[in-house]
One Martini backbone bead per residue (centre of mass of N, CA, C, O) as a GRO file, in nm:
protein
  262
    1MET     BB    1  -3.161   1.941   0.590
    2GLY     BB    2  -3.377   1.760   0.459
    3LYS     BB    3  -3.249   1.751   0.178
    4ARG     BB    4  -2.985   1.616   0.259
    5ARG     BB    5  -3.105   1.354   0.371
    6ASP     BB    6  -3.253   1.270   0.112
    7ALA     BB    7  -3.006   1.251  -0.069
    8ALA     BB    8  -2.854   1.038   0.097
    9ALA     BB    9  -3.082   0.821   0.102
   10ALA     BB   10  -3.095   0.792  -0.220
   11THR     BB   11  -2.791   0.669  -0.213
   12THR     BB   12  -2.844   0.317  -0.288
   13THR     BB   13  -2.728   0.333  -0.576
   14MET     BB   14  -2.544   0.315  -0.837
   15PRO     BB   15  -2.414   0.545  -1.008
   16ASP     BB   16  -2.469   0.681  -1.341
   17ILE     BB   17  -2.151   0.655  -1.468
   18GLU     BB   18  -1.971   0.703  -1.728
   19GLY     BB   19  -1.742   0.483  -1.721
   20VAL     BB   20  -1.481   0.577  -1.518
   21ALA     BB   21  -1.502   0.569  -1.156
   22LEU     BB   22  -1.345   0.742  -0.875
   23TYR     BB   23  -1.345   0.670  -0.542
   24GLN     BB   24  -1.201   0.922  -0.318
   25TYR     BB   25  -0.898   1.042  -0.191
   26GLU     BB   26  -0.678   1.256  -0.310
   27VAL     BB   27  -0.421   1.154  -0.096
   28CYS     BB   28  -0.449   0.863  -0.125
   29PRO     BB   29  -0.226   0.619  -0.200
   30PHE     BB   30  -0.423   0.408  -0.325
   31CYS     BB   31  -0.559   0.606  -0.519
   32CYS     BB   32  -0.291   0.697  -0.660
   33LYS     BB   33  -0.233   0.428  -0.788
   34VAL     BB   34  -0.479   0.424  -0.976
   35LYS     BB   35  -0.418   0.690  -1.123
   36ALA     BB   36  -0.149   0.605  -1.242
   37PHE     BB   37  -0.262   0.378  -1.412
   38LEU     BB   38  -0.470   0.542  -1.578
   39ASP     BB   39  -0.264   0.735  -1.699
   40LEU     BB   40  -0.079   0.526  -1.838
   41TYR     BB   41  -0.333   0.387  -2.000
   42GLY     BB   42  -0.535   0.615  -2.100
   43ILE     BB   43  -0.783   0.637  -1.890
   44PRO     BB   44  -1.065   0.775  -1.857
   45TYR     BB   45  -1.173   0.972  -1.560
   46ARG     BB   46  -1.366   1.001  -1.274
   47THR     BB   47  -1.407   1.186  -0.976
   48VAL     BB   48  -1.506   1.109  -0.630
   49GLU     BB   49  -1.526   1.288  -0.350
   50VAL     BB   50  -1.498   1.180  -0.024
   51ASP     BB   51  -1.640   1.203   0.274
   52PRO     BB   52  -1.462   1.104   0.557
   53LEU     BB   53  -1.704   1.120   0.767
   54ARG     BB   54  -1.980   1.025   0.600
   55LYS     BB   55  -1.975   0.882   0.312
   56THR     BB   56  -2.211   0.954   0.111
   57GLU     BB   57  -2.094   0.865  -0.180
   58ILE     BB   58  -2.093   0.535  -0.056
   59LYS     BB   59  -2.379   0.429   0.041
   60TRP     BB   60  -2.436   0.226  -0.199
   61SER     BB   61  -2.211   0.057  -0.059
   62SER     BB   62  -2.283  -0.210   0.138
   63ASP     BB   63  -1.985  -0.384   0.177
   64TYR     BB   64  -1.805  -0.118   0.100
   65LYS     BB   65  -1.616   0.157   0.293
   66LYS     BB   66  -1.381   0.215   0.099
   67VAL     BB   67  -1.082   0.340  -0.044
   68PRO     BB   68  -1.101   0.249  -0.343
   69ILE     BB   69  -1.354   0.294  -0.599
   70VAL     BB   70  -1.479   0.134  -0.894
   71THR     BB   71  -1.670   0.227  -1.177
   72ILE     BB   72  -1.861   0.083  -1.462
   73ASP     BB   73  -2.118   0.233  -1.607
   74GLY     BB   74  -2.289   0.183  -1.338
   75LYS     BB   75  -2.248  -0.164  -1.304
   76GLN     BB   76  -1.950  -0.192  -1.184
   77GLN     BB   77  -1.761  -0.306  -0.898
   78LEU     BB   78  -1.440  -0.204  -0.761
   79ASN     BB   79  -1.205  -0.322  -0.518
   80ASP     BB   80  -0.918  -0.233  -0.440
   81SER     BB   81  -0.632  -0.136  -0.578
   82SER     BB   82  -0.502  -0.404  -0.681
   83ALA     BB   83  -0.762  -0.527  -0.801
   84ILE     BB   84  -0.821  -0.301  -0.998
   85ILE     BB   85  -0.561  -0.320  -1.162
   86ASP     BB   86  -0.588  -0.613  -1.248
   87GLU     BB   87  -0.855  -0.586  -1.401
   88LEU     BB   88  -0.776  -0.352  -1.600
   89ALA     BB   89  -0.524  -0.496  -1.725
   90GLU     BB   90  -0.709  -0.713  -1.865
   91ARG     BB   91  -0.902  -0.518  -2.034
   92TYR     BB   92  -0.654  -0.352  -2.125
   93ALA     BB   93  -0.430  -0.239  -2.324
   94THR     BB   94  -0.106  -0.208  -2.352
   95PRO     BB   95   0.078   0.048  -2.367
   96LYS     BB   96   0.359   0.168  -2.536
   97CYS     BB   97   0.494   0.299  -2.271
   98MET     BB   98   0.501   0.007  -2.180
   99SER     BB   99   0.576  -0.286  -2.079
  100PRO     BB  100   0.532  -0.570  -2.198
  101ARG     BB  101   0.264  -0.841  -2.116
  102THR     BB  102   0.340  -1.083  -2.262
  103LYS     BB  103   0.292  -1.421  -2.273
  104GLY     BB  104   0.501  -1.683  -2.322
  105MET     BB  105   0.724  -1.775  -2.558
  106PHE     BB  106   0.721  -1.448  -2.676
  107GLY     BB  107   0.739  -1.345  -2.386
  108LYS     BB  108   0.724  -1.311  -2.068
  109PRO     BB  109   0.835  -1.433  -1.796
  110GLN     BB  110   0.728  -1.523  -1.487
  111SER     BB  111   0.950  -1.364  -1.332
  112PHE     BB  112   0.847  -1.084  -1.405
  113PHE     BB  113   0.571  -1.107  -1.247
  114ASP     BB  114   0.689  -1.183  -0.971
  115GLU     BB  115   0.855  -0.925  -0.931
  116GLU     BB  116   0.627  -0.727  -0.957
  117GLN     BB  117   0.459  -0.838  -0.717
  118LYS     BB  118   0.667  -0.793  -0.495
  119TRP     BB  119   0.663  -0.473  -0.521
  120ARG     BB  120   0.364  -0.430  -0.480
  121SER     BB  121   0.362  -0.549  -0.192
  122TRP     BB  122   0.570  -0.354  -0.072
  123VAL     BB  123   0.396  -0.107  -0.094
  124ASP     BB  124   0.152  -0.207   0.090
  125LYS     BB  125   0.336  -0.331   0.346
  126TRP     BB  126   0.559  -0.074   0.364
  127LEU     BB  127   0.579   0.205   0.219
  128VAL     BB  128   0.317   0.333   0.325
  129HIS     BB  129   0.410   0.330   0.628
  130VAL     BB  130   0.664   0.498   0.596
  131ILE     BB  131   0.523   0.748   0.488
  132THR     BB  132   0.334   0.803   0.724
  133ILE     BB  133   0.561   0.859   0.945
  134ASN     BB  134   0.677   1.107   0.779
  135ILE     BB  135   0.424   1.308   0.756
  136TYR     BB  136   0.410   1.265   1.101
  137ARG     BB  137   0.688   1.317   1.249
  138THR     BB  138   0.598   1.609   1.299
  139LEU     BB  139   0.397   1.862   1.375
  140GLY     BB  140   0.458   2.026   1.122
  141GLU     BB  141   0.412   1.794   0.914
  142SER     BB  142   0.125   1.731   1.003
  143TYR     BB  143   0.010   2.005   0.924
  144GLN     BB  144   0.093   1.990   0.630
  145ALA     BB  145  -0.075   1.742   0.559
  146PHE     BB  146  -0.360   1.858   0.657
  147GLU     BB  147  -0.367   2.094   0.471
  148TYR     BB  148  -0.375   1.921   0.215
  149ILE     BB  149  -0.611   1.733   0.283
  150THR     BB  150  -0.834   1.957   0.345
  151THR     BB  151  -0.806   2.108   0.071
  152SER     BB  152  -0.845   1.851  -0.127
  153GLY     BB  153  -1.080   1.758   0.019
  154ASN     BB  154  -1.424   1.659   0.133
  155PHE     BB  155  -1.475   1.897   0.345
  156PRO     BB  156  -1.662   2.047   0.539
  157PHE     BB  157  -1.629   2.365   0.623
  158HIS     BB  158  -1.696   2.341   0.944
  159THR     BB  159  -1.459   2.091   0.966
  160ARG     BB  160  -1.178   2.165   0.854
  161GLU     BB  161  -1.030   2.295   1.099
  162ILE     BB  162  -1.074   2.069   1.294
  163ALA     BB  163  -0.933   1.850   1.126
  164ARG     BB  164  -0.656   1.983   1.107
  165HIS     BB  165  -0.592   1.989   1.412
  166THR     BB  166  -0.677   1.709   1.521
  167GLY     BB  167  -0.536   1.537   1.304
  168ALA     BB  168  -0.244   1.630   1.346
  169ILE     BB  169  -0.220   1.552   1.645
  170PHE     BB  170  -0.308   1.257   1.628
  171MET     BB  171  -0.097   1.154   1.412
  172TYR     BB  172   0.152   1.233   1.566
  173GLY     BB  173   0.083   1.043   1.810
  174LEU     BB  174   0.049   0.773   1.620
  175SER     BB  175   0.326   0.714   1.476
  176GLY     BB  176   0.454   0.528   1.692
  177ARG     BB  177   0.244   0.296   1.662
  178ILE     BB  178   0.300   0.239   1.367
  179LYS     BB  179   0.591   0.153   1.398
  180LYS     BB  180   0.533  -0.083   1.589
  181LYS     BB  181   0.325  -0.247   1.421
  182HIS     BB  182   0.552  -0.254   1.160
  183SER     BB  183   0.850  -0.274   1.252
  184ILE     BB  184   0.988   0.023   1.266
  185ASP     BB  185   1.309   0.100   1.379
  186ALA     BB  186   1.373   0.338   1.234
  187GLU     BB  187   1.401   0.634   1.150
  188PRO     BB  188   1.194   0.771   0.932
  189ARG     BB  189   1.404   0.876   0.724
  190GLU     BB  190   1.577   0.624   0.713
  191ALA     BB  191   1.348   0.442   0.609
  192LEU     BB  192   1.297   0.604   0.350
  193TYR     BB  193   1.582   0.585   0.228
  194ALA     BB  194   1.585   0.277   0.220
  195CYS     BB  195   1.358   0.256   0.016
  196GLY     BB  196   1.500   0.411  -0.207
  197LYS     BB  197   1.739   0.209  -0.230
  198GLU     BB  198   1.573  -0.037  -0.299
  199TRP     BB  199   1.454   0.081  -0.561
  200LYS     BB  200   1.718   0.136  -0.701
  201ASP     BB  201   1.804  -0.164  -0.706
  202ALA     BB  202   1.555  -0.263  -0.867
  203LEU     BB  203   1.631  -0.102  -1.128
  204ASP     BB  204   1.926  -0.171  -1.219
  205GLY     BB  205   1.991   0.088  -1.422
  206GLN     BB  206   1.717   0.137  -1.524
  207ALA     BB  207   1.453   0.331  -1.611
  208PHE     BB  208   1.281   0.079  -1.515
  209HIS     BB  209   1.148  -0.195  -1.381
  210GLY     BB  210   1.044  -0.289  -1.675
  211GLY     BB  211   1.260  -0.130  -1.820
  212ASP     BB  212   1.356   0.046  -2.104
  213ALA     BB  213   1.065   0.005  -2.243
  214GLY     BB  214   0.915   0.035  -1.956
  215PRO     BB  215   0.679   0.026  -1.738
  216ASP     BB  216   0.522  -0.123  -1.470
  217LEU     BB  217   0.318  -0.193  -1.200
  218ALA     BB  218   0.536  -0.117  -0.996
  219ASP     BB  219   0.590   0.165  -1.092
  220ALA     BB  220   0.300   0.268  -1.053
  221SER     BB  221   0.285   0.221  -0.745
  222VAL     BB  222   0.523   0.387  -0.647
  223PHE     BB  223   0.446   0.650  -0.783
  224GLY     BB  224   0.167   0.694  -0.661
  225VAL     BB  225   0.259   0.723  -0.356
  226LEU     BB  226   0.463   0.956  -0.411
  227ARG     BB  227   0.264   1.160  -0.545
  228ALA     BB  228   0.091   1.208  -0.285
  229ILE     BB  229   0.372   1.373  -0.151
  230ARG     BB  230   0.506   1.602  -0.340
  231ASP     BB  231   0.429   1.862  -0.128
  232MET     BB  232   0.627   1.733   0.077
  233ASP     BB  233   0.909   1.701   0.259
  234ALA     BB  234   0.960   1.396   0.222
  235HIS     BB  235   0.991   1.399  -0.082
  236GLY     BB  236   1.233   1.592  -0.112
  237ASP     BB  237   1.427   1.430   0.068
  238LEU     BB  238   1.429   1.173  -0.103
  239MET     BB  239   1.528   1.298  -0.372
  240ASN     BB  240   1.798   1.401  -0.247
  241ALA     BB  241   1.905   1.120  -0.131
  242VAL     BB  242   1.792   0.976  -0.419
  243PRO     BB  243   1.856   1.056  -0.737
  244GLU     BB  244   1.754   0.803  -0.893
  245VAL     BB  245   1.459   0.843  -0.805
  246LYS     BB  246   1.416   1.117  -0.929
  247ALA     BB  247   1.469   1.035  -1.221
  248TRP     BB  248   1.241   0.827  -1.228
  249PHE     BB  249   1.008   1.012  -1.144
  250ASP     BB  250   1.032   1.204  -1.389
  251ARG     BB  251   0.971   0.989  -1.600
  252MET     BB  252   0.692   0.915  -1.492
  253ASP     BB  253   0.565   1.199  -1.500
  254ALA     BB  254   0.580   1.222  -1.815
  255LEU     BB  255   0.381   0.970  -1.864
  256CYS     BB  256   0.158   1.083  -1.651
  257VAL     BB  257  -0.102   1.176  -1.801
  258PRO     BB  258  -0.377   1.322  -1.729
  259ARG     BB  259  -0.727   1.163  -1.736
  260ARG     BB  260  -0.899   1.354  -1.608
  261VAL     BB  261  -1.249   1.489  -1.672
  262ASN     BB  262  -1.315   1.683  -1.387
   0.00000   0.00000   0.00000
């Protein structure tokens, strides 16, 4: 026990990890957004799974205690999924598989970037919450979600089963309050299918939101949060309800070659 406390107490400075390191919860939709971006951009990265109860792995971060956090060469810290993506998109060249992001007279008009930002905001402010009430829609689905969360996440062994049972029951009970807080009036699956149809309309018959030339950052964001639940019933139901979204998801999945190196 003493050694564990000493190790935790010593983690007060940013770990010296070469390259890009992502501090995450494996199935967190915001973390999955960042992973989708890194995969699309071909940026190798390491992941550090954070203990969601103690958060020992990010004790060095004095002012920010959420995930995702990205560090670069153990020297720079980036917080918040959208801000992380914005910063890295400026630093790294747009890969050939993505829609070109050149601005100016011979590049994309400002309306392209405004539309992209509109849908990225839609993901953060609406889609994520609709997904949340769907994976906790019934007690069975809530247990399914927490089985995945506790198996994939960095839960201490002795708390895993407790977290699975108490978390599933708690989130199932909380889902109604989440609906109310975010003014989601429809039944969860109806709201999810409506999101799918909205995204289908946004694609406007093209291969990607970024156009037939390739995806943009809106594609990456939507794909990332949907990939987070790909092994859950809600994902399969959405893909069956809106086949155009499934076809788009499969195209994105083919492009998002995992770049994780650990």
